Coordinates of C-alpha atoms and ligand atoms in Angstrom, one line a residue:
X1 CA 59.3 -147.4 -99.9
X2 CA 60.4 -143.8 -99.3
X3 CA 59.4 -141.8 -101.9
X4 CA 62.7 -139.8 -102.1
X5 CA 63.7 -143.0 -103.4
X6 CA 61.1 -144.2 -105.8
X7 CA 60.2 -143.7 -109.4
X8 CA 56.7 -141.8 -109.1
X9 CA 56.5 -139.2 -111.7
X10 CA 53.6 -137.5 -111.2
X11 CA 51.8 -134.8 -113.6
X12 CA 51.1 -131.1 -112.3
X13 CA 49.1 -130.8 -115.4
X14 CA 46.1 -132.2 -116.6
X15 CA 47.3 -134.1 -119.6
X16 CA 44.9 -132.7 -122.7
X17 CA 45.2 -136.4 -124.0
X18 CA 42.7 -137.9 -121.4
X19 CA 39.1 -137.8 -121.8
X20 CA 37.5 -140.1 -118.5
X21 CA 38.6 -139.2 -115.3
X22 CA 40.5 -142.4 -114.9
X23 CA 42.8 -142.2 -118.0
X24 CA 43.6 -138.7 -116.6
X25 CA 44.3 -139.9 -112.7
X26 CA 46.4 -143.0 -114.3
X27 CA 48.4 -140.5 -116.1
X28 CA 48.8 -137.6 -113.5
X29 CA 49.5 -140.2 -110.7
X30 CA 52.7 -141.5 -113.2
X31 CA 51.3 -144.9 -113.3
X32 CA 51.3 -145.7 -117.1
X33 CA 52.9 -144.1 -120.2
X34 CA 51.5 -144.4 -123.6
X35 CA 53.8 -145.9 -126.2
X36 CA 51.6 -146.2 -129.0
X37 CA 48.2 -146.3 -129.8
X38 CA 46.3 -148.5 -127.0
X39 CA 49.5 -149.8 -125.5
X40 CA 50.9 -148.5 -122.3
X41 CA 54.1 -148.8 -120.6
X42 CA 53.5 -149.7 -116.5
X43 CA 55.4 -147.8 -114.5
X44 CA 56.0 -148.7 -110.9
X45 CA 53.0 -147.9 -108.9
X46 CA 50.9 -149.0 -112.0
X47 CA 52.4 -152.0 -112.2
X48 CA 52.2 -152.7 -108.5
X49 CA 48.3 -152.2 -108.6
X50 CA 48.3 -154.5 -111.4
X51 CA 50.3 -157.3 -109.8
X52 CA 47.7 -156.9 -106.8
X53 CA 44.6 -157.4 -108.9
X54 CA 46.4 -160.3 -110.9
X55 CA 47.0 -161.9 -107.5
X56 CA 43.3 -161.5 -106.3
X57 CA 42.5 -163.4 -109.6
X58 CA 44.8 -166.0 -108.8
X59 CA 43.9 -166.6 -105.7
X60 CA 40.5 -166.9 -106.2
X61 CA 40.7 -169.1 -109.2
X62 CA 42.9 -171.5 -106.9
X63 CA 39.9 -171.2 -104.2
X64 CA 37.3 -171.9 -107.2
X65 CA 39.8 -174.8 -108.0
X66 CA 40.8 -173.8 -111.4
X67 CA 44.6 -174.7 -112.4
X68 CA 46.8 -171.8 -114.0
X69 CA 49.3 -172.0 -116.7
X70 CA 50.8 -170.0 -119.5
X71 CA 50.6 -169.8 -122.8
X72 CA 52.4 -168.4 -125.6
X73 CA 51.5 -164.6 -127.0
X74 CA 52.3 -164.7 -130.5
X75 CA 50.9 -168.2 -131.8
X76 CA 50.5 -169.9 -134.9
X77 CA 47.9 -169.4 -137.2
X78 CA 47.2 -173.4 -138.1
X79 CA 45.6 -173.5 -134.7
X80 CA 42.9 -170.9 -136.0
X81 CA 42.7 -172.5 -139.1
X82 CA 41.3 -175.3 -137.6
X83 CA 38.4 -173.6 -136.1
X84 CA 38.0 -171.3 -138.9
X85 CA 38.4 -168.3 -136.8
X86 CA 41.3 -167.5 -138.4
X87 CA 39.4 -165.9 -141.0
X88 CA 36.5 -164.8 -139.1
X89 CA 38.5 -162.6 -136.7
X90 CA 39.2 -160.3 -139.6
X91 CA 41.3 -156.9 -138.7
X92 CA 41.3 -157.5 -135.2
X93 CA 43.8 -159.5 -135.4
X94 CA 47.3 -159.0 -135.4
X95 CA 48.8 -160.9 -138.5
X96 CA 52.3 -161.5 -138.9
X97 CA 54.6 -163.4 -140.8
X98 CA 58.2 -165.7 -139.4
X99 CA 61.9 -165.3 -140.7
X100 CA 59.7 -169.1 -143.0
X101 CA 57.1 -167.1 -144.0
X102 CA 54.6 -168.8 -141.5
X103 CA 51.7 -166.9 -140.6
X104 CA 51.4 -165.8 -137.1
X105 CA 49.1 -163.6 -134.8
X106 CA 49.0 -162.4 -131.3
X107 CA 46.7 -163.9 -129.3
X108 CA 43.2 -162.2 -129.3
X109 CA 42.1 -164.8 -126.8
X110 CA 43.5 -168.8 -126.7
X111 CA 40.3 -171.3 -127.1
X112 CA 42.0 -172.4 -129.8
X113 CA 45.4 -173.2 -128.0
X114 CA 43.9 -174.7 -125.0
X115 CA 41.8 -176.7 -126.8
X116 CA 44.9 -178.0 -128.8
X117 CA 47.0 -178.7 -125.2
X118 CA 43.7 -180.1 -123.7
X119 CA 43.7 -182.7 -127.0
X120 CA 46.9 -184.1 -126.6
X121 CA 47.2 -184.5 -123.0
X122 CA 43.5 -185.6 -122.6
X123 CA 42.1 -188.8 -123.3
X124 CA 39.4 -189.9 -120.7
X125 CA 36.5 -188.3 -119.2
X126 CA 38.0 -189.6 -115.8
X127 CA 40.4 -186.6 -116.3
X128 CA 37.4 -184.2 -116.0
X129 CA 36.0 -182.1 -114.9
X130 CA 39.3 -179.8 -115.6
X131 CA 39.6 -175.9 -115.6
X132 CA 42.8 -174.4 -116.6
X133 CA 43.2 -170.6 -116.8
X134 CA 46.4 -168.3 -117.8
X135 CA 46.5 -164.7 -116.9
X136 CA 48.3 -163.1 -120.6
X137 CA 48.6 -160.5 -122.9
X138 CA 46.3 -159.7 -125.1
X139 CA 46.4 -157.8 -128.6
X140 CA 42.8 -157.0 -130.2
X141 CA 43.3 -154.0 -132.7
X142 CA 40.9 -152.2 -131.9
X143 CA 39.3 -149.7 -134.4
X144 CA 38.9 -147.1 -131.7
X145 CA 41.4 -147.6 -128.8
X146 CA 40.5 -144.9 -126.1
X147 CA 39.7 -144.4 -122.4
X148 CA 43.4 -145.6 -121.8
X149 CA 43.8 -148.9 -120.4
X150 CA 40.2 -148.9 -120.2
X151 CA 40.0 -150.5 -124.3
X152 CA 43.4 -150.4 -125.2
X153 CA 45.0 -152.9 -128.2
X154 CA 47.6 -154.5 -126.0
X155 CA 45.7 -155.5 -122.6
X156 CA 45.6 -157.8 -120.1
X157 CA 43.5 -160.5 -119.3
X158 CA 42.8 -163.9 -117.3
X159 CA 41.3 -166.7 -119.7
X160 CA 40.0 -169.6 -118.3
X161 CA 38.5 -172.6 -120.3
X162 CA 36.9 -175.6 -118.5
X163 CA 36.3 -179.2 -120.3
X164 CA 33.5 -181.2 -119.3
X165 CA 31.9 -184.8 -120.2
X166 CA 28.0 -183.4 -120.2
X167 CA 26.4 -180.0 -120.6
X168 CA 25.0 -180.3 -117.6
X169 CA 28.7 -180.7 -116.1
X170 CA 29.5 -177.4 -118.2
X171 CA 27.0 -175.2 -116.6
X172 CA 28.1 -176.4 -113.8
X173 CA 31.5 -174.6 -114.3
X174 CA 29.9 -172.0 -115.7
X175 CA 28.0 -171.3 -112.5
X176 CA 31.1 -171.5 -110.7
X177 CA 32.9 -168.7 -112.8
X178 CA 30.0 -166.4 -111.7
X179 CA 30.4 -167.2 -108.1
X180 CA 34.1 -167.1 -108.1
X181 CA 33.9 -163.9 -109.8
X182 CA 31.4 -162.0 -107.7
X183 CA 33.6 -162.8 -105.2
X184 CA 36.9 -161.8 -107.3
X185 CA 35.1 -158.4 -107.7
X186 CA 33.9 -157.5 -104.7
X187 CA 37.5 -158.3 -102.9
X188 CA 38.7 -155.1 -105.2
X189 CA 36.0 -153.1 -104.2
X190 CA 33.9 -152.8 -107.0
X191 CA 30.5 -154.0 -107.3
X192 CA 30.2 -155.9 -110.6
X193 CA 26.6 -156.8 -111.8
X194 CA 26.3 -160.0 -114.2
X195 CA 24.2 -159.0 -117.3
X196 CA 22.8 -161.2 -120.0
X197 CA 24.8 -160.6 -122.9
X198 CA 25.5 -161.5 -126.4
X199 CA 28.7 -163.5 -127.4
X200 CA 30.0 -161.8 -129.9
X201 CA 33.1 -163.7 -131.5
X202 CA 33.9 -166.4 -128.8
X203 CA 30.1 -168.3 -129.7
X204 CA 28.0 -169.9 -127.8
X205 CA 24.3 -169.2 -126.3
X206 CA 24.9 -168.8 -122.9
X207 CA 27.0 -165.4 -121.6
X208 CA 26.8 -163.4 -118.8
X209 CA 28.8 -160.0 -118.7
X210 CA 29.9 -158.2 -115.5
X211 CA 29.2 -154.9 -115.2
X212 CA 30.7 -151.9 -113.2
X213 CA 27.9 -148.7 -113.2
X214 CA 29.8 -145.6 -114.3
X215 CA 28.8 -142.7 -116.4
X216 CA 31.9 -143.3 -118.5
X217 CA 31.1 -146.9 -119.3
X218 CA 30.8 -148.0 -122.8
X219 CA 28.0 -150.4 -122.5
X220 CA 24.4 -149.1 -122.1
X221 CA 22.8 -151.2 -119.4
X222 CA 19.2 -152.0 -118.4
X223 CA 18.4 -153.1 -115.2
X224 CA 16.3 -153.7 -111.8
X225 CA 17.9 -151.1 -109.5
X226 CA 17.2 -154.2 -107.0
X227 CA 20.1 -155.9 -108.4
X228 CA 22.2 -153.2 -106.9
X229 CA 21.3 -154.1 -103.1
X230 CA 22.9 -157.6 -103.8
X231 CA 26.1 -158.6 -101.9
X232 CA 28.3 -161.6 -101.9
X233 CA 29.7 -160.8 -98.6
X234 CA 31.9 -163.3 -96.6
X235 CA 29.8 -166.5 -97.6
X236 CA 31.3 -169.5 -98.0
X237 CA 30.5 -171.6 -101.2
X238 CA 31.3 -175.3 -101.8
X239 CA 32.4 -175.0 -105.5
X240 CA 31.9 -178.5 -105.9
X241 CA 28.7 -178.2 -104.7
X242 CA 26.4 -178.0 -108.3
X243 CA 23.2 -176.5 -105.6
X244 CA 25.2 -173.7 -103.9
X245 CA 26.6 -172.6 -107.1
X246 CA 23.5 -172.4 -109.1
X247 CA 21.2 -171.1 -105.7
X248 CA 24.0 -168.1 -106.0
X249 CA 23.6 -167.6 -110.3
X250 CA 19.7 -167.4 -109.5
X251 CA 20.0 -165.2 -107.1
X252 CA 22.4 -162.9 -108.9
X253 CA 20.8 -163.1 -112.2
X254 CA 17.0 -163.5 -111.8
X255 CA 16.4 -160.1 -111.5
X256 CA 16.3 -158.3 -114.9
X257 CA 19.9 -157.1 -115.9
X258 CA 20.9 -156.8 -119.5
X259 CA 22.9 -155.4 -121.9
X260 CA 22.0 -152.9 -124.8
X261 CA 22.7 -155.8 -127.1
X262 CA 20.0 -158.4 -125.3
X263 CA 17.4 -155.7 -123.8
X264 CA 13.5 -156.8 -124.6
X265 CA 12.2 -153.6 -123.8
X266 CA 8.8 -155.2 -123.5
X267 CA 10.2 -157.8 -120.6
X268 CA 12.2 -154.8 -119.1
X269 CA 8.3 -153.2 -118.5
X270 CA 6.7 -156.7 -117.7
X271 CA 9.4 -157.7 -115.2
X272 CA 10.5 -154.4 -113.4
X273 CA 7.8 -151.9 -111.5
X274 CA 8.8 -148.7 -112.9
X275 CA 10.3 -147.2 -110.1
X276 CA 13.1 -150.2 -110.3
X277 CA 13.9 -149.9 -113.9
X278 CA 17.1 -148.2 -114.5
X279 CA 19.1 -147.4 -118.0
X280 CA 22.7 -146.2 -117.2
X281 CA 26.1 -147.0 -118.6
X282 CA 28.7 -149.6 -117.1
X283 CA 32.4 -151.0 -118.2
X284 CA 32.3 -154.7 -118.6
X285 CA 35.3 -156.0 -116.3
X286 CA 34.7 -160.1 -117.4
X287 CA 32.5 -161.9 -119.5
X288 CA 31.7 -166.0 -119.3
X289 CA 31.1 -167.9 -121.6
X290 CA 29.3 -171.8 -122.3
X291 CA 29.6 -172.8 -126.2
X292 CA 29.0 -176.5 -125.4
X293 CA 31.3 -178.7 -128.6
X294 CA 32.3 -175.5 -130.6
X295 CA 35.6 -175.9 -130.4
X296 CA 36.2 -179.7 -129.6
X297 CA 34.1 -180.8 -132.8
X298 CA 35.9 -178.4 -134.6
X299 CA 39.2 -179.8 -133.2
X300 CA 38.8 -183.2 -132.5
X301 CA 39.2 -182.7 -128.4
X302 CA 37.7 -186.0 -127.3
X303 CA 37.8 -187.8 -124.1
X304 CA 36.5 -192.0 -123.9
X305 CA 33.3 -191.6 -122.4
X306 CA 32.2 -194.2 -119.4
X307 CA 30.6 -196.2 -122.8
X308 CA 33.9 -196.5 -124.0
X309 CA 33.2 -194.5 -126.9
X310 CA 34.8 -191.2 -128.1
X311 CA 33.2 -188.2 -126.9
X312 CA 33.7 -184.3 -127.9
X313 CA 33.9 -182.3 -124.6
X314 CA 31.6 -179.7 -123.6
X315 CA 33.7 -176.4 -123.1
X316 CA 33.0 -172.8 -122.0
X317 CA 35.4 -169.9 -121.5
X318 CA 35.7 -166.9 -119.1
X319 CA 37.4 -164.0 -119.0
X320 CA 38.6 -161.3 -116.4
X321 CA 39.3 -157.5 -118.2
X322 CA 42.8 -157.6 -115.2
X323 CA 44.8 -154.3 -116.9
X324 CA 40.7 -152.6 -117.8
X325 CA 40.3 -153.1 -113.9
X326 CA 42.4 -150.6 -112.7
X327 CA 40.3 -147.5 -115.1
X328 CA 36.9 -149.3 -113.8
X329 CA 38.1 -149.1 -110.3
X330 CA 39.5 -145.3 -110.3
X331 CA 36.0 -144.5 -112.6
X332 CA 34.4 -146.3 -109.4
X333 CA 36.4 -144.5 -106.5
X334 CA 37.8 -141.1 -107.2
X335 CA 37.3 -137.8 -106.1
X336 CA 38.2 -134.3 -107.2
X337 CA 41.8 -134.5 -105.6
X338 CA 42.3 -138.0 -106.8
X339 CA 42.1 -141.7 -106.7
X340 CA 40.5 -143.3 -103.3
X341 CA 42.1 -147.1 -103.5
X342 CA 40.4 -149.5 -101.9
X343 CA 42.3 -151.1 -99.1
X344 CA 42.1 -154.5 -101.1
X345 CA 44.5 -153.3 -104.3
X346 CA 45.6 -150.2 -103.1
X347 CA 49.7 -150.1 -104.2
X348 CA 50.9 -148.9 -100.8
X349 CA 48.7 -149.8 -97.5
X350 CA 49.8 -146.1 -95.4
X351 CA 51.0 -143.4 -96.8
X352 CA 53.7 -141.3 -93.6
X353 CA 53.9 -137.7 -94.3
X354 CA 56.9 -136.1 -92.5
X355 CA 55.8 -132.3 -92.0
X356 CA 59.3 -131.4 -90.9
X357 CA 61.7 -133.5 -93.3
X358 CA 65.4 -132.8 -91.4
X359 CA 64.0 -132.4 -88.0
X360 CA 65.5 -134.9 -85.8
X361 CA 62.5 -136.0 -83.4
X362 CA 60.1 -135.9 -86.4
X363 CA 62.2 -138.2 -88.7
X364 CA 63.0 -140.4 -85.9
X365 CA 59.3 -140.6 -85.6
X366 CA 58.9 -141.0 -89.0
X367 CA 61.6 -143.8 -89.3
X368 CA 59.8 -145.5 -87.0
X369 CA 56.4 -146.3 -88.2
X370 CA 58.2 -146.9 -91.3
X371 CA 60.0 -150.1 -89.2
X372 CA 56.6 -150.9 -87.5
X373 CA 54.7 -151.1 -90.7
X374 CA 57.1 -153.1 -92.3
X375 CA 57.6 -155.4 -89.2
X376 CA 53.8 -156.2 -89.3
X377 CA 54.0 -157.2 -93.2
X378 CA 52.2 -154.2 -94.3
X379 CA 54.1 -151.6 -96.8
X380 CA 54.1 -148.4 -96.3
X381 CA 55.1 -144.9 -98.7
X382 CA 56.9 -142.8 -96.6
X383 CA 57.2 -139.3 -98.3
X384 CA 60.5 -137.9 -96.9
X385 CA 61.3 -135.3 -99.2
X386 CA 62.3 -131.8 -98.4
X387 CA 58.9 -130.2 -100.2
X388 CA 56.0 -128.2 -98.9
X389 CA 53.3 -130.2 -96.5
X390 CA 50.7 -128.9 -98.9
X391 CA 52.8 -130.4 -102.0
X392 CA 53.0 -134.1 -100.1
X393 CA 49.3 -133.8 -99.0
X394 CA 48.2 -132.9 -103.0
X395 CA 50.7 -136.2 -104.2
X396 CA 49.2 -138.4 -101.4
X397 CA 45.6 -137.4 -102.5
X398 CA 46.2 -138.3 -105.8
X399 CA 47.8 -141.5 -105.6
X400 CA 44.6 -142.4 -103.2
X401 CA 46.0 -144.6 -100.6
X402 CA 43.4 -145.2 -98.4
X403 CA 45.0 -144.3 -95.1
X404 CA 47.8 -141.3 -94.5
X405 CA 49.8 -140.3 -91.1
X406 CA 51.0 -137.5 -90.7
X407 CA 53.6 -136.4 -88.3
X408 CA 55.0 -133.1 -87.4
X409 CA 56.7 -131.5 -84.4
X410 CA 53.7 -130.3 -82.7
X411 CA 52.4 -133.4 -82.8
X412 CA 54.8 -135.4 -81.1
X413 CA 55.3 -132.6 -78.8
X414 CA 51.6 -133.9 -76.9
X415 CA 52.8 -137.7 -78.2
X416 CA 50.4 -137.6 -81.1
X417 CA 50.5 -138.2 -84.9
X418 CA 47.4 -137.8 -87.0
X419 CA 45.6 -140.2 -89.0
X420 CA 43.7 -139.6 -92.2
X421 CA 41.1 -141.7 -94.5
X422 CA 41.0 -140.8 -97.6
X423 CA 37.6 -141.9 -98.1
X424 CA 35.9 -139.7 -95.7
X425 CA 38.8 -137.3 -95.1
X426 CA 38.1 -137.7 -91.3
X427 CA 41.4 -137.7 -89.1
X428 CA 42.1 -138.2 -85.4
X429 CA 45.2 -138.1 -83.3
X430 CA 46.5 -140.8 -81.8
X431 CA 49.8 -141.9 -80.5
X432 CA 51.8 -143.8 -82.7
X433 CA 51.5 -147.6 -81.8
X434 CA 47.5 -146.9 -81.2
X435 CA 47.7 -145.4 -85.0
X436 CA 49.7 -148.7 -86.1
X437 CA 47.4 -150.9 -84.6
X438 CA 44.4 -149.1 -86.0
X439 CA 45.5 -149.8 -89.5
X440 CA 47.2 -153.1 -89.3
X441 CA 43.6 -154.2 -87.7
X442 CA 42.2 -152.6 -91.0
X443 CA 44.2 -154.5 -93.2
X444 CA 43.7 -157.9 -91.6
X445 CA 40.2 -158.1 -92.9
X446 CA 41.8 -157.2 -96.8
Ligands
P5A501 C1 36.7 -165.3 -122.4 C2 38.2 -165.6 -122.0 C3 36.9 -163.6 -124.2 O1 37.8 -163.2 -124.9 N1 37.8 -165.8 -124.3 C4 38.8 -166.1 -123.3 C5 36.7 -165.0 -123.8 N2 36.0 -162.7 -123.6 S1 36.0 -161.2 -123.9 O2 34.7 -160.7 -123.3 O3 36.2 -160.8 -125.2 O4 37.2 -160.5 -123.1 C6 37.3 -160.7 -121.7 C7 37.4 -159.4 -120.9 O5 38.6 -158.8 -121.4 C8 38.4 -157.4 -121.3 N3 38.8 -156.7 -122.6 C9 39.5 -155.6 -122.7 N4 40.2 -154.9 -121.8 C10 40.9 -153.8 -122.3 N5 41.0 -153.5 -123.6 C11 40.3 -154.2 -124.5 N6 40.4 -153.9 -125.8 C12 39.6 -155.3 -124.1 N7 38.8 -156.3 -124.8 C13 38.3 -157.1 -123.8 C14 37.0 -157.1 -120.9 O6 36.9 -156.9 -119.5 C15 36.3 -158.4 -121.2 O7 35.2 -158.7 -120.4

């Protein structure tokens, strides 16, 4: 993309608006506009960094096996009925009525819905074990929307619901969501620590949350700082296997790690020397869930068990916060100039900084890379405007992508152009192919 071309509009000031670093950032770097309340327009490059995160999640829910579909935003209110949560939800909800007078809602979450499609489509346990998972809009009015996309009312959100014959089955999925989210998390850069929860409104007794440190974070947390030095890495896991799934839950959540709402204070000291035990603050990115027959007693979703005999299915439900990521990844990755992406979501892989805009040898240069990005699948944001260097260096620092060339006369003049991380800030000249290679060799790993 050049950017004399694009649709980037970025904020000189800092909007008064913006309390938490990342609200300001998302604002100043022109990549969401508030329209009301909690809901956000996504403008180009905040869109973009959406779509990359929603396409991690997809593509680790296809490696965990889990099947996506979509359903409908504003539903039905018979559904909820059914469950009795239509009552229960109380003001979060957002009630409407038809042209009939039929009540309606947008969809706070869809246990309900999937349970329905699951009942009507479903009839033997030799269907199971069956995961599907949509990535929607979501509306929770929220008394206190704030932090911008961080809680907003209108968000976005991958639900998944697995049905299963046996409990035992269940937590068998429910294992699986914690691998295949560690994994989701860390390909985005963030390390996201599962904490023992409580469940709140979507039921059930078993619930992990995933947690993001930051000072910002809305949760308190309590924790084993031990838990920190944990890494998923590049492993391979067999999520069929029920063994490598659960070896991976124990050894992500064995160590103490809770939430304000489950903390023991007296098992925080009994389990945790005292130079491990840490209270800090984190934003929960996803939270799973295992309510066992909930929701298929409430709604009749049976299968015919091996016995012949009509069985309710064992159910859990998990969820991935994909519009709150983007505010928990800025929170975690920032500096005072701007956002530092991580090469997994960044919106734009390089960032090509033309010092000389209208100098023949330097666009031709320029023009160039530009081809030989492209060419090698990569996409790069080539700022060719006429402005000051020190204005394009300001932009590319705040938009944070993680690696910047610059070229300029003198440069090419010795056959160089200069190559930044905007991490470290470190640079080196290089001729041009070697500084092509060098991040196309980066990106192969993301
Ligand atoms: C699990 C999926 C559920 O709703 N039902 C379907 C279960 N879980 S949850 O914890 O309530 O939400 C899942 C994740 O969604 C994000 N989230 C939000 N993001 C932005 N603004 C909000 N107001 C908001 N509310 C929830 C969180 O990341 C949460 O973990």
């Amino acid at each position: 993309m050049r950017l004399s071309r694009y649709f980037l509009p970025v904020l000189k000031e800092n909007p008064s608006e913006a309390q938490i670093v990342s609200h300001r950032l998302m604002l100043r770097a022109g990549m969401i506009k508030q329209q009301s309340a909690g809901i956000y327009s996504w403008l180009p490059m905040g869109f973009k960094v959406l779509r990359k995160i929603e396409n991690i999640v997809h593509e680790e829910q296809a490696r965990a096996g889990h099947i996506a579909i979509q359903m409908p935003i504003l539903q039905g209110a018979d559904l909820w009925r059914e469950s009795g949560r239509y009552d229960d939800y109380g003001q979060e909800m957002l009630r409407m009525q038809d042209r009939h007078g039929r009540d309606m809602l947008y969809t706070p979450t869809a246990e309900e819905m999937v349970t329905d499609i699951f009942r009507s489509h479903v009839s033997s346990y030799k269907d199971l074990p069956l995961t599907l998972y949509q990535i929607q809009w979501k509306f929770r009015d929220e008394i206190r929307p704030r932090f911008g996309v961080m809680r907003g009312r209108e968000f976005y959100m991958k639900d998944g619901y697995n049905f299963d014959l046996t409990k035992e089955d269940a937590l068998h999925a429910y294992n699986r969501h914690l691998v295949s989210y560690l994994r989701t998390y860390e390909r985005m850069g963030l390390q996201a620590i599962p904490m023992r929860a409580d469940s709140g409104p979507i039921g059930g007794d078993d619930t992990h949350e995933f947690l993001v440190l930051a000072d910002t974070g809305e949760s308190e947390v309590f924790y084993d700082s031990a838990v920190t030095d944990l890494s998923f890495g590049d492993r391979q896991i067999d999520y069929d296997s029920v063994e490598e799934c659960q070896a991976v839950l124990e050894e992500f959540t064995s160590k103490y790690a809770r939430t304000d709402e489950t903390h023991d204070e007296a098992a925080f000291h009994e389990r945790v020397p005292e130079d491990r035990r840490r209270v800090a603050r984190g934003i929960e990115v996803g939270q799973i869930f295992y309510f066992g027959t909930k929701y298929s007693d409430a709604m009749g979703a049976t299968v015919q068990g091996p016995d012949g005999k009509p069985t309710p299915v064992h159910m859990g439900s998990h969820g991935i916060g994909v519009s709150r990521l983007l505010g928990a990844i800025i929170e975690a990755s920032h500096d005072d100039k701007g956002i530092i992406w991580p090469e997994g979501v960044t919106p734009f892989h390089v960032g090509i900084v033309n010092l000389k805009q209208g100098d023949g040898e330097a666009d031709a240069a320029c023009d160039s890379l530009y081809k030989a990005f492209e060419a090698a699948g990569l996409e790069p944001l080539y700022d060719d405007r006429k402005e000051r260097a020190g204005g394009k260096f300001a932009t590319m620092d705040l938009i944070g992508l993680p690696w910047r060339i610059t070229v300029g006369p003198r440069g090419l003049k010795n056959g160089v152009v200069e190559l930044t991380c905007r991490r470290t800030g470190e640079s080196e000249e290089l001729p041009p192919e070697q500084a092509i290679a060098k991040v196309v060799e980066i990106y192969a790993k993301h």
